[in-house]
Coordinates of C-alpha atoms in Angstrom, one line a residue:
Chain A
M1 CA -60.7 57.4 61.9
R2 CA -59.7 56.0 58.7
V3 CA -63.0 56.5 57.1
K4 CA -63.8 60.1 58.1
P5 CA -61.0 62.2 56.9
K6 CA -62.2 60.7 53.7
K7 CA -65.9 61.6 54.0
T8 CA -65.1 65.3 54.9
R9 CA -62.5 65.3 51.7
F10 CA -65.8 63.5 49.3
E11 CA -68.3 66.0 51.1
K12 CA -65.3 69.2 50.1
H13 CA -65.9 67.9 47.1
H14 CA -68.9 67.9 46.3
I15 CA -69.4 70.6 48.3
E16 CA -67.5 72.7 46.0
N17 CA -68.6 70.8 43.1
F18 CA -72.1 72.5 44.1
I19 CA -70.8 76.1 44.6
G20 CA -68.9 76.5 41.8
R21 CA -72.4 75.3 39.7
A22 CA -74.7 77.4 41.7
Y23 CA -72.7 80.4 41.3
M24 CA -72.7 79.6 37.2
S25 CA -75.7 78.8 36.7
F26 CA -76.7 82.4 38.9
C27 CA -73.7 83.9 36.7
V28 CA -75.9 82.3 33.9
L29 CA -79.4 83.0 35.6
L30 CA -78.4 86.9 35.8
L31 CA -77.5 87.4 32.2
I32 CA -80.3 85.7 30.5
V33 CA -82.6 87.7 32.7
I34 CA -80.7 91.4 31.7
I35 CA -80.7 90.5 28.0
V36 CA -84.6 89.6 28.0
S37 CA -85.3 92.3 30.7
M38 CA -83.1 95.1 27.7
V39 CA -84.8 93.6 25.2
Y40 CA -88.6 93.6 26.2
F41 CA -87.7 97.0 27.5
V42 CA -86.7 98.6 23.6
A43 CA -89.9 96.2 22.0
S44 CA -92.4 97.3 24.8
K45 CA -91.4 101.1 24.9
G46 CA -90.4 101.1 20.4
I47 CA -94.0 99.3 19.8
A48 CA -95.8 102.2 22.4
N49 CA -97.0 105.1 19.2
F50 CA -97.8 101.9 17.6
V51 CA -100.0 100.4 20.3
S52 CA -101.3 103.9 21.5
G53 CA -102.2 104.7 17.8
E54 CA -100.2 107.7 17.7
V55 CA -98.3 106.7 15.0
K56 CA -98.5 103.8 12.3
V57 CA -96.0 101.6 11.6
S58 CA -96.2 102.2 7.8
D59 CA -95.8 105.8 7.9
F60 CA -93.2 105.4 10.9
L61 CA -90.5 103.1 8.4
F62 CA -91.5 105.0 4.9
G63 CA -92.4 108.2 5.8
T64 CA -90.1 111.0 4.7
K65 CA -90.9 113.6 6.8
W66 CA -89.7 114.1 10.6
S67 CA -90.9 117.3 12.7
P68 CA -91.7 116.1 16.2
E69 CA -92.0 119.6 17.4
A70 CA -94.4 120.3 14.9
D71 CA -98.0 121.5 15.4
T72 CA -98.8 118.8 13.7
P73 CA -96.0 116.5 14.1
S74 CA -95.1 114.0 12.1
Y75 CA -92.5 110.8 12.3
G76 CA -91.1 109.8 9.4
A77 CA -88.2 107.8 9.8
F78 CA -87.0 107.1 7.1
P79 CA -84.3 109.4 6.3
F80 CA -82.4 107.6 9.0
I81 CA -83.0 104.6 8.6
A82 CA -81.7 105.2 4.9
G83 CA -78.8 107.2 6.3
S84 CA -78.0 104.8 8.4
F85 CA -78.0 101.8 5.6
L86 CA -76.2 104.5 2.9
V87 CA -73.1 105.2 5.1
T88 CA -72.6 101.6 6.6
L89 CA -72.2 100.5 2.7
L90 CA -70.1 102.9 2.3
A91 CA -67.7 102.5 4.8
A92 CA -67.9 98.5 4.3
L93 CA -67.3 99.7 0.6
I94 CA -64.0 101.5 1.6
A95 CA -62.8 99.5 4.6
S96 CA -62.7 95.7 3.2
P97 CA -60.3 95.7 0.4
L98 CA -58.0 98.4 2.8
S99 CA -58.7 95.8 5.5
I100 CA -58.4 92.7 3.3
C101 CA -54.3 93.6 1.8
A102 CA -53.9 93.9 5.7
A103 CA -54.7 90.9 6.8
L104 CA -53.3 89.2 3.3
F105 CA -50.6 91.3 4.3
M106 CA -49.9 90.5 7.4
T107 CA -50.7 86.4 7.0
E108 CA -49.3 85.6 3.1
I109 CA -46.8 88.9 2.4
V110 CA -44.6 89.6 5.3
P111 CA -46.0 87.4 7.7
G112 CA -42.7 88.0 9.9
W113 CA -42.3 92.0 10.5
G114 CA -45.2 92.7 9.3
K115 CA -47.2 91.1 11.3
K116 CA -45.6 93.0 14.0
L117 CA -45.6 96.1 12.7
L118 CA -49.4 96.0 11.9
Q119 CA -51.5 94.7 14.2
P120 CA -50.4 96.9 16.7
V121 CA -51.1 99.7 15.0
I122 CA -54.1 98.0 13.8
E123 CA -55.6 97.2 16.7
L124 CA -54.9 100.4 18.4
L125 CA -57.6 102.1 15.8
S126 CA -60.1 100.0 17.9
G127 CA -59.3 101.8 21.2
I128 CA -59.3 105.5 19.9
P129 CA -62.8 106.9 21.1
S130 CA -65.5 108.1 18.6
V131 CA -65.4 110.8 20.1
V132 CA -61.8 112.0 19.2
Y133 CA -62.8 109.9 16.2
G134 CA -65.7 112.5 15.3
F135 CA -63.4 115.4 16.3
V136 CA -60.9 114.6 14.1
G137 CA -63.1 113.8 11.3
L138 CA -64.7 117.4 12.1
S139 CA -61.5 119.0 11.9
V140 CA -59.1 117.4 8.9
I141 CA -61.9 115.3 7.4
V142 CA -64.6 117.9 6.1
P143 CA -62.3 121.0 5.8
F144 CA -60.6 118.9 3.2
L145 CA -63.6 117.5 1.6
R146 CA -64.9 121.0 1.9
N147 CA -62.2 122.0 -0.4
T148 CA -61.7 119.6 -2.8
L149 CA -65.2 118.1 -3.2
P150 CA -68.4 120.5 -3.3
G151 CA -70.8 120.6 -0.8
Q152 CA -69.9 121.7 2.7
G153 CA -67.6 119.2 3.8
I154 CA -70.8 117.7 7.0
G155 CA -72.2 115.4 5.3
V156 CA -72.7 111.2 4.2
A157 CA -68.8 110.9 2.8
A158 CA -67.4 112.7 5.7
G159 CA -69.6 110.4 7.7
A160 CA -68.7 106.7 5.8
L161 CA -64.9 107.8 5.7
V162 CA -64.8 108.4 9.2
L163 CA -66.7 105.2 10.0
S164 CA -64.5 103.0 8.0
V165 CA -61.2 104.1 9.8
M166 CA -63.4 103.3 13.2
I167 CA -65.0 99.6 11.8
L168 CA -60.4 99.0 10.0
P169 CA -59.6 96.8 13.2
T170 CA -62.7 94.4 13.0
I171 CA -62.5 93.5 9.9
T172 CA -58.6 93.0 9.3
S173 CA -58.6 91.0 12.7
V174 CA -61.5 88.6 12.0
A175 CA -59.7 88.0 8.7
A176 CA -56.8 87.9 10.0
D177 CA -57.4 85.0 12.0
A178 CA -59.5 83.2 8.9
L179 CA -56.5 83.3 6.5
A180 CA -53.6 82.3 9.3
S181 CA -56.6 79.4 10.7
L182 CA -56.1 78.2 6.5
P183 CA -54.7 74.8 6.1
Q184 CA -51.1 75.0 4.7
N185 CA -51.2 72.1 3.1
L186 CA -53.7 74.0 0.7
K187 CA -51.3 76.4 -0.1
E188 CA -48.6 73.9 -0.5
S189 CA -50.2 72.6 -3.0
S190 CA -51.0 75.2 -5.0
F191 CA -47.3 76.3 -5.7
A192 CA -46.6 72.5 -5.6
L193 CA -48.3 73.0 -9.3
G194 CA -46.4 75.6 -10.5
A195 CA -48.9 78.8 -9.3
T196 CA -47.5 81.9 -8.2
R197 CA -48.1 83.7 -5.0
W198 CA -50.4 86.1 -6.1
Q199 CA -52.5 82.9 -8.1
T200 CA -52.8 80.8 -4.8
I201 CA -54.1 84.5 -2.9
S202 CA -56.7 85.0 -5.5
R203 CA -57.7 81.7 -6.2
V204 CA -57.9 79.2 -3.6
I205 CA -56.5 81.7 -0.3
L206 CA -59.2 84.0 -1.4
P207 CA -61.9 82.2 -2.3
T208 CA -61.7 79.2 0.2
T209 CA -61.6 81.8 3.4
F210 CA -64.5 83.9 1.5
P211 CA -67.0 83.3 4.0
A212 CA -64.7 83.8 6.9
I213 CA -63.3 87.2 5.7
M214 CA -67.4 88.2 4.8
T215 CA -68.1 87.3 8.8
G216 CA -65.8 90.2 9.2
V217 CA -67.4 92.6 7.4
V218 CA -70.4 91.9 8.3
L219 CA -69.0 92.3 11.8
G220 CA -68.0 95.8 10.5
M221 CA -71.1 96.4 8.9
A222 CA -72.4 96.1 12.1
R223 CA -70.2 98.7 13.9
A224 CA -71.1 101.3 11.6
F225 CA -74.5 100.4 12.0
G226 CA -74.6 101.1 16.4
E227 CA -72.1 104.3 15.8
A228 CA -73.4 106.8 17.5
L229 CA -71.2 109.8 18.4
A230 CA -68.5 110.2 15.5
V231 CA -70.7 110.0 13.2
Q232 CA -73.1 112.7 14.6
M233 CA -70.3 115.0 14.7
V234 CA -70.0 115.0 10.9
I235 CA -72.8 113.8 8.7
G236 CA -74.9 116.9 9.8
N237 CA -78.0 115.5 10.5
A238 CA -80.8 117.0 8.3
P239 CA -83.3 114.9 8.7
F240 CA -83.9 114.1 4.9
V241 CA -82.7 111.7 2.6
P242 CA -79.5 113.0 1.4
R243 CA -79.7 113.8 -2.6
S244 CA -75.5 113.9 -3.3
L245 CA -72.8 112.3 -0.7
F246 CA -71.7 115.5 0.4
E247 CA -75.1 117.0 1.7
S248 CA -76.1 116.4 5.1
A249 CA -78.1 113.3 6.2
S250 CA -79.3 111.4 9.8
T251 CA -78.6 108.1 10.8
L252 CA -80.3 106.4 13.0
T253 CA -78.1 106.6 15.3
S254 CA -77.7 110.4 15.9
V255 CA -81.0 111.5 16.1
I256 CA -81.4 109.3 19.0
T257 CA -78.7 110.8 20.9
L258 CA -79.7 114.2 19.7
G259 CA -82.8 114.0 20.8
M260 CA -83.2 111.1 23.8
G261 CA -82.4 114.1 26.8
N262 CA -84.3 117.2 25.6
T263 CA -87.3 115.4 24.8
T264 CA -89.2 113.9 28.4
M265 CA -90.1 109.9 28.6
G266 CA -93.0 109.0 27.6
S267 CA -94.2 112.3 25.2
P268 CA -95.1 110.7 21.6
Q269 CA -91.9 111.7 20.3
N270 CA -89.5 110.6 22.7
N271 CA -91.0 106.6 22.1
A272 CA -90.5 107.5 18.6
L273 CA -86.8 107.5 19.2
W274 CA -87.2 104.2 20.6
S275 CA -89.0 103.3 18.1
M276 CA -85.7 103.8 16.4
A277 CA -83.9 102.2 18.6
L278 CA -86.1 99.1 18.1
V279 CA -85.0 99.5 14.6
L280 CA -81.3 99.1 15.0
M281 CA -82.3 96.5 17.8
L282 CA -83.7 94.2 15.0
M283 CA -81.0 95.3 12.4
T284 CA -78.5 93.9 14.5
F285 CA -80.2 90.6 15.5
V286 CA -80.4 90.9 11.4
F287 CA -76.1 90.9 11.8
V288 CA -75.9 88.5 14.1
L289 CA -78.2 86.3 11.7
L290 CA -75.8 87.0 8.7
V291 CA -72.5 86.0 11.2
R292 CA -74.2 82.9 11.5
M293 CA -75.0 82.3 8.3
L294 CA -71.4 82.9 6.9
E295 CA -70.1 80.7 9.1
R296 CA -72.0 77.8 8.7
R297 CA -70.9 78.1 5.0
N298 CA -67.4 78.1 6.4
K299 CA -66.7 74.9 7.1
I300 CA -63.9 74.0 4.8
Chain B
M1 CA -93.2 107.8 75.3
Q2 CA -95.1 108.6 72.2
F3 CA -94.7 112.2 73.7
R4 CA -90.9 112.5 74.9
K5 CA -90.4 111.4 71.4
S6 CA -92.7 113.5 69.3
W7 CA -91.0 116.6 72.0
I8 CA -86.9 115.6 70.3
M9 CA -88.0 115.7 66.8
A10 CA -89.9 119.1 67.2
L11 CA -86.7 120.5 69.4
A12 CA -85.1 119.0 66.4
L13 CA -86.7 120.4 63.6
T14 CA -86.4 124.1 65.7
S15 CA -82.4 123.6 65.8
V16 CA -82.0 122.6 62.2
V17 CA -84.1 125.9 61.1
A18 CA -82.4 128.1 63.6
L19 CA -79.5 127.0 62.5
S20 CA -79.7 127.1 59.1
A21 CA -81.1 130.4 58.9
C22 CA -77.9 131.2 61.0
G23 CA -75.7 129.0 58.2
N24 CA -77.4 131.2 55.2
G25 CA -76.5 134.4 57.3
G26 CA -72.9 133.6 57.6
N27 CA -73.3 133.1 53.6
N28 CA -74.0 136.7 53.5
A29 CA -71.5 137.8 55.8
A30 CA -69.1 135.9 53.7
T31 CA -69.8 138.1 49.8
N32 CA -69.6 140.8 51.9
N33 CA -66.3 140.7 53.6
G34 CA -64.3 138.3 50.5
G35 CA -62.6 135.7 51.1
N36 CA -61.8 136.1 55.2
A37 CA -65.1 135.7 56.2
A38 CA -65.8 132.4 54.2
A39 CA -63.4 130.7 56.9
T40 CA -65.1 131.8 59.6
N41 CA -68.5 130.9 57.8
T42 CA -67.7 127.3 57.5
Q43 CA -67.1 127.7 61.8
N44 CA -69.5 128.9 62.2
S45 CA -72.1 126.4 60.7
S46 CA -70.5 123.2 62.4
G47 CA -72.3 120.9 59.5
A48 CA -74.7 119.6 61.6
E49 CA -77.9 121.7 61.3
L50 CA -78.2 120.7 57.5
S51 CA -78.0 117.3 56.6
G52 CA -78.9 115.0 54.0
S53 CA -78.1 114.0 49.9
I54 CA -79.2 116.4 47.1
L55 CA -80.1 114.9 43.8
A56 CA -79.9 117.8 40.4
S57 CA -80.2 115.7 37.0
G58 CA -81.3 117.5 34.0
S59 CA -79.8 120.5 31.7
T60 CA -76.2 120.9 30.5
A61 CA -76.3 124.4 30.0
L62 CA -77.4 125.1 33.6
Q63 CA -74.7 121.9 34.8
P64 CA -71.7 124.0 35.5
L65 CA -73.4 126.7 37.1
V66 CA -75.5 124.3 39.8
E67 CA -72.4 121.9 40.1
Q68 CA -70.0 125.2 40.7
A69 CA -72.4 126.6 43.2
A70 CA -72.9 122.7 45.0
E71 CA -69.3 122.7 45.7
K72 CA -69.4 126.1 47.1
F73 CA -73.2 125.1 49.7
M74 CA -71.1 121.5 50.0
D75 CA -68.0 123.6 51.7
A76 CA -70.3 125.2 53.8
N77 CA -72.3 122.9 54.9
A78 CA -70.8 119.7 55.5
G79 CA -73.5 117.2 56.6
V80 CA -74.8 117.5 52.8
D81 CA -73.9 116.2 49.9
I82 CA -75.0 117.8 46.5
Q83 CA -75.2 115.3 43.1
V84 CA -75.7 117.1 39.9
Q85 CA -76.2 115.1 36.7
G86 CA -76.6 116.0 32.9
G87 CA -78.6 114.0 30.6
G88 CA -81.0 117.0 28.9
S89 CA -83.4 119.2 30.1
G90 CA -86.3 116.4 28.8
T91 CA -84.5 113.8 31.2
G92 CA -84.4 116.3 34.0
L93 CA -88.2 117.4 33.8
T94 CA -89.1 113.8 33.8
Q95 CA -87.1 112.4 36.7
V96 CA -88.2 115.6 38.2
A97 CA -92.3 114.6 37.4
E98 CA -91.4 110.9 38.8
K99 CA -89.3 112.1 41.5
Q100 CA -86.4 110.3 41.0
V101 CA -84.6 113.6 42.0
D102 CA -84.9 116.4 43.5
I103 CA -84.4 119.5 41.1
G104 CA -84.8 119.1 38.0
N105 CA -82.3 121.4 35.7
S106 CA -84.3 123.0 32.2
D107 CA -83.8 125.4 30.0
V108 CA -87.9 125.6 29.1
F109 CA -90.7 125.9 31.5
A110 CA -91.8 122.5 32.5
E111 CA -95.0 123.4 30.7
E112 CA -93.2 123.3 27.8
K113 CA -91.7 120.3 27.9
L114 CA -94.9 118.1 29.9
K115 CA -97.8 118.9 28.1
D116 CA -101.0 117.0 27.3
A117 CA -100.9 113.5 29.3
D118 CA -98.3 115.5 31.5
A119 CA -100.0 118.8 32.3
E120 CA -100.7 117.4 35.6
K121 CA -96.9 116.4 36.1
A122 CA -95.8 120.0 35.3
A123 CA -98.8 121.3 37.6
A124 CA -97.3 120.0 40.3
L125 CA -93.2 121.7 40.0
V126 CA -92.8 124.1 41.5
D127 CA -89.9 126.5 39.5
H128 CA -86.7 128.6 40.2
Q129 CA -85.1 130.8 38.6
V130 CA -81.9 130.7 38.7
A131 CA -80.7 132.5 35.7
V132 CA -80.9 133.9 32.3
V133 CA -79.2 132.9 29.0
A134 CA -79.2 135.0 26.6
I135 CA -78.5 133.8 22.6
A136 CA -77.5 135.6 19.7
A137 CA -77.4 135.1 16.3
V138 CA -73.3 134.6 15.0
S139 CA -72.5 134.5 11.8
N140 CA -69.4 133.1 9.8
P141 CA -66.6 136.6 10.4
D142 CA -66.5 136.3 6.0
A143 CA -70.6 137.2 5.5
G144 CA -70.0 140.6 5.6
V145 CA -73.3 141.4 7.7
D146 CA -73.5 143.0 11.5
T147 CA -77.2 142.9 11.2
L148 CA -80.3 141.4 10.7
T149 CA -83.8 141.7 11.1
K150 CA -85.8 139.7 12.7
Q151 CA -87.6 139.3 9.3
Q152 CA -84.0 138.9 7.7
L153 CA -83.5 136.3 10.7
V154 CA -87.0 134.6 9.5
D155 CA -86.7 134.4 5.8
I156 CA -82.7 133.3 5.5
F157 CA -84.1 130.1 8.8
T158 CA -87.4 128.9 6.8
G159 CA -84.9 129.0 3.6
K160 CA -86.2 132.2 1.5
I161 CA -82.5 134.3 1.6
K162 CA -80.4 131.6 0.0
N163 CA -77.3 134.4 0.1
W164 CA -76.0 136.9 2.4
S165 CA -75.8 139.0 -0.5
E166 CA -79.5 139.7 -0.5
V167 CA -79.0 141.0 3.3
G168 CA -76.3 143.0 2.0
G169 CA -73.3 140.9 2.8
A170 CA -70.7 139.2 0.5
D171 CA -71.6 136.9 -2.3
Q172 CA -71.8 134.0 -1.1
A173 CA -73.9 130.5 0.0
I174 CA -75.8 130.8 3.4
Q175 CA -75.1 127.3 5.6
I176 CA -77.7 126.8 8.3
I177 CA -76.0 124.9 11.3
N178 CA -79.3 124.6 13.1
R179 CA -79.9 123.0 16.8
P180 CA -81.9 119.6 16.7
A181 CA -85.6 120.2 16.4
S182 CA -86.5 119.0 20.4
S183 CA -82.7 121.0 21.5
G184 CA -84.1 123.8 24.5
T185 CA -82.0 126.6 22.7
R186 CA -83.9 126.0 19.7
A187 CA -87.3 126.5 21.0
T188 CA -85.4 130.1 23.0
F189 CA -84.0 131.5 19.2
E190 CA -87.3 130.6 17.6
S191 CA -90.2 131.7 19.7
F192 CA -87.7 135.2 20.7
A193 CA -86.2 135.9 17.6
L194 CA -88.0 134.8 15.0
G195 CA -91.4 134.3 16.7
T196 CA -92.6 130.9 14.7
K197 CA -91.1 127.1 14.0
T198 CA -89.4 126.6 11.4
D199 CA -88.7 123.3 9.4
D200 CA -85.6 121.5 8.8
L201 CA -84.4 122.4 5.2
P202 CA -82.5 119.9 3.3
G203 CA -78.9 120.3 3.8
S204 CA -78.8 122.2 7.0
I205 CA -76.5 121.5 9.8
Q206 CA -77.6 120.1 12.8
E207 CA -75.1 119.4 16.0
D208 CA -76.6 119.6 19.8
S209 CA -73.1 120.8 21.4
S210 CA -72.3 124.5 21.1
G211 CA -68.5 124.1 21.3
T212 CA -69.2 122.2 17.2
V213 CA -71.5 124.5 16.9
K214 CA -68.9 127.5 17.0
K215 CA -66.2 125.5 16.0
I216 CA -68.4 124.8 12.6
I217 CA -69.5 128.4 12.2
G218 CA -66.4 129.6 12.2
E219 CA -64.8 126.9 9.7
T220 CA -67.6 127.1 7.3
P221 CA -67.6 130.4 5.0
G222 CA -70.9 131.3 4.3
A223 CA -72.5 129.3 7.6
I224 CA -75.4 131.1 10.8
G225 CA -76.2 129.6 13.2
Y226 CA -76.9 131.2 17.0
L227 CA -75.1 130.4 20.6
A228 CA -75.5 131.0 23.9
L229 CA -73.4 134.7 24.8
S230 CA -71.1 132.6 27.2
Y231 CA -69.8 130.8 24.0
L232 CA -68.9 133.8 22.0
D233 CA -65.7 135.1 20.7
D234 CA -63.8 136.5 18.5
S235 CA -63.9 133.2 15.9
V236 CA -67.5 133.5 15.5
K237 CA -69.7 137.1 14.2
T238 CA -72.4 138.0 16.6
L239 CA -74.6 139.3 14.8
S240 CA -76.8 142.6 16.4
Y241 CA -81.1 141.5 16.2
D242 CA -83.1 145.0 14.6
G243 CA -79.6 146.8 15.7
V244 CA -79.9 145.9 19.3
E245 CA -76.5 144.3 20.0
P246 CA -77.4 140.9 22.3
S247 CA -74.9 142.2 25.1
V248 CA -75.4 141.7 28.7
D249 CA -76.6 144.9 30.0
N250 CA -79.4 145.2 27.3
V251 CA -80.4 141.7 28.0
I252 CA -81.1 143.4 31.8
A253 CA -82.9 146.3 30.7
G254 CA -85.2 144.2 28.3
K255 CA -84.0 145.8 25.3
Y256 CA -82.4 142.8 23.8
P257 CA -85.9 140.2 23.8
V258 CA -84.0 136.4 23.1
W259 CA -83.2 135.0 26.4
A260 CA -84.4 132.3 28.7
Y261 CA -84.5 131.5 32.0
E262 CA -82.6 128.7 33.5
H263 CA -85.2 126.3 36.2
M264 CA -84.7 124.7 38.7
Y265 CA -87.7 123.0 39.6
T266 CA -88.6 121.0 42.6
N267 CA -91.3 118.4 43.3
G268 CA -93.5 120.2 45.2
E269 CA -92.4 122.7 48.1
P270 CA -88.8 121.4 48.6
N271 CA -87.6 120.1 51.9
E272 CA -85.5 121.8 54.2
T273 CA -82.3 121.2 52.4
V274 CA -83.1 121.6 49.2
K275 CA -84.4 125.0 49.8
A276 CA -81.3 125.9 51.4
F277 CA -79.4 125.5 48.3
L278 CA -82.1 126.6 46.3
D279 CA -81.5 130.1 48.4
F280 CA -78.0 129.8 48.2
M281 CA -78.5 130.1 44.4
M282 CA -80.1 133.6 44.3
T283 CA -77.5 134.6 47.0
D284 CA -75.1 137.5 46.4
E285 CA -71.9 135.0 46.0
V286 CA -73.6 133.1 43.5
Q287 CA -75.8 135.8 41.6
T288 CA -72.4 137.9 41.1
G289 CA -70.1 135.6 41.7
D290 CA -70.7 132.2 39.5
V291 CA -73.4 133.6 37.2
V292 CA -72.1 136.1 36.0
E293 CA -67.9 134.1 35.9
L294 CA -69.3 131.4 33.7
G295 CA -71.5 133.3 31.5
Y296 CA -75.1 133.7 32.5
I297 CA -76.6 136.3 33.5
P298 CA -78.2 137.3 37.1
A299 CA -81.5 136.3 37.2
S300 CA -81.9 139.0 40.1
Q301 CA -80.9 141.3 38.3
M302 CA -83.5 141.6 35.3
Q303 CA -86.0 144.4 35.1
V304 CA -87.9 142.3 33.2
S305 CA -89.8 139.2 33.7
R306 CA -91.5 136.7 31.7
D307 CA -93.7 134.5 32.2
V308 CA -94.7 130.4 30.2
A309 CA -96.5 132.7 27.4
G310 CA -93.9 134.6 26.5
T311 CA -95.2 137.6 27.7
V312 CA -92.9 140.2 28.9
T313 CA -93.4 142.3 31.9
P314 CA -91.2 145.1 34.3
K315 CA -89.9 144.7 36.8

């Protein structure tokens, strides 16, 4: 009689353990299958044009003429690759100083009410849907650029400005976390040596947290690189490498979203769009690798 | 046993056919007698005669019309469930060709999208032209031009004419607002207004949403683009084409050439339920009601017809 309940408890414990492990293994397996099949799907569609000989890889990557509907179609994606990198780098250049200053303000200058005030506002930015950013860009930034600078307002500059606001929260929150996790004694010893707050920030805090802040910048760039709708609305989408910041250009994402619904699955034009999706995916891998490398350097 | 089963099937089928015909009659009555008859119509068709689900996808330009008609059709036939998805004409044609959906909505003839290796797929599709969409060239109101000839439009969209003063307007640079190369609206505009395909020009602007196109043309000095008639309002200037005003009457009479059918494709001949819905799209109730209300032109009223090659013949 005394052994029996003990045995059931023992069994129950084992069953629970088994169920838990089985459920988790199932979820992990499912996740792996999903990721692998997505990569396989994009890759197989993306290389279809190259395998069938429809388009040469070099023509696709470095060709500057995109005219898929012409009688002799050409699928040069270089203008889009260039456009994507251009707006991404510009957006990072605009957003990084703002974000790093916001993070410093929240963690070093006024950690109390500064953080309470600034953090929710910045987090709010990440919750706004991208179509709203696009529409605000179209209604506010584009007319402003048109009235103050050459060109029609629509173009690379408008795209970069819209993107920079969109990636602010990413960079700020990663940078703020990095700054907050800095050991207190580093700052204290700097102050003990008689350094001012500015000297401490510029000579001690920023250099030691630099890799972590760069992680935020790279994550922000990854977001900017993949953003589609907002950029598509304000950048103009002409398939050419822009000659100035105020000229219409395209990004990989904007061309994909404009063309995907209008082309039929399996046509060379549709496959060319998948090739661009493949380029986007490979770039994301590069961004992830960069973040990994930065994290390894991050050990203080 | 086998005999009995097939007997029942045959009986069920005939009753479905008979009752669905009855349902259609009811719909026509509803149009003639106005709102009151609609209620009787719902009672008449108890919902038992037609059943099943219809999945339609494709053209976002046609989507509002199909959605609105589907609501009415489902009200009258309780057993039918119709889902309408967007995704673009290419998506609609792909999915109907692969039998993933029952109806593929498209702004262009299937033969224009399903070419070369896919030509067989296009041959299997049955075309149902439910509406007509006319497209007008529009400009920013300050450009100072009322009408453009075909040659002037070609010169503008190929970049030969760069200033509005060259066509009798204000001294202002022309800014082209285009559609992406794969767009059905652009294909229609290029084949029937310009008569030629055009290359994208550096500095031109491309947008795919008609609302955005209208907003940009209305706000950008010197802008020119093209929009479906249903989108036109005072924020943009509608340009006549070779002196012909883009009005519904001119399109119906065949005087204004820049228009295209809205197609609903089925793969092979449609089944009972799908056929009933497609027939409903062509009833007066939809053609003079929803079609006109949503800014399309009734396909049934067109005095001319056009084939895939673009040849126009009087009806």
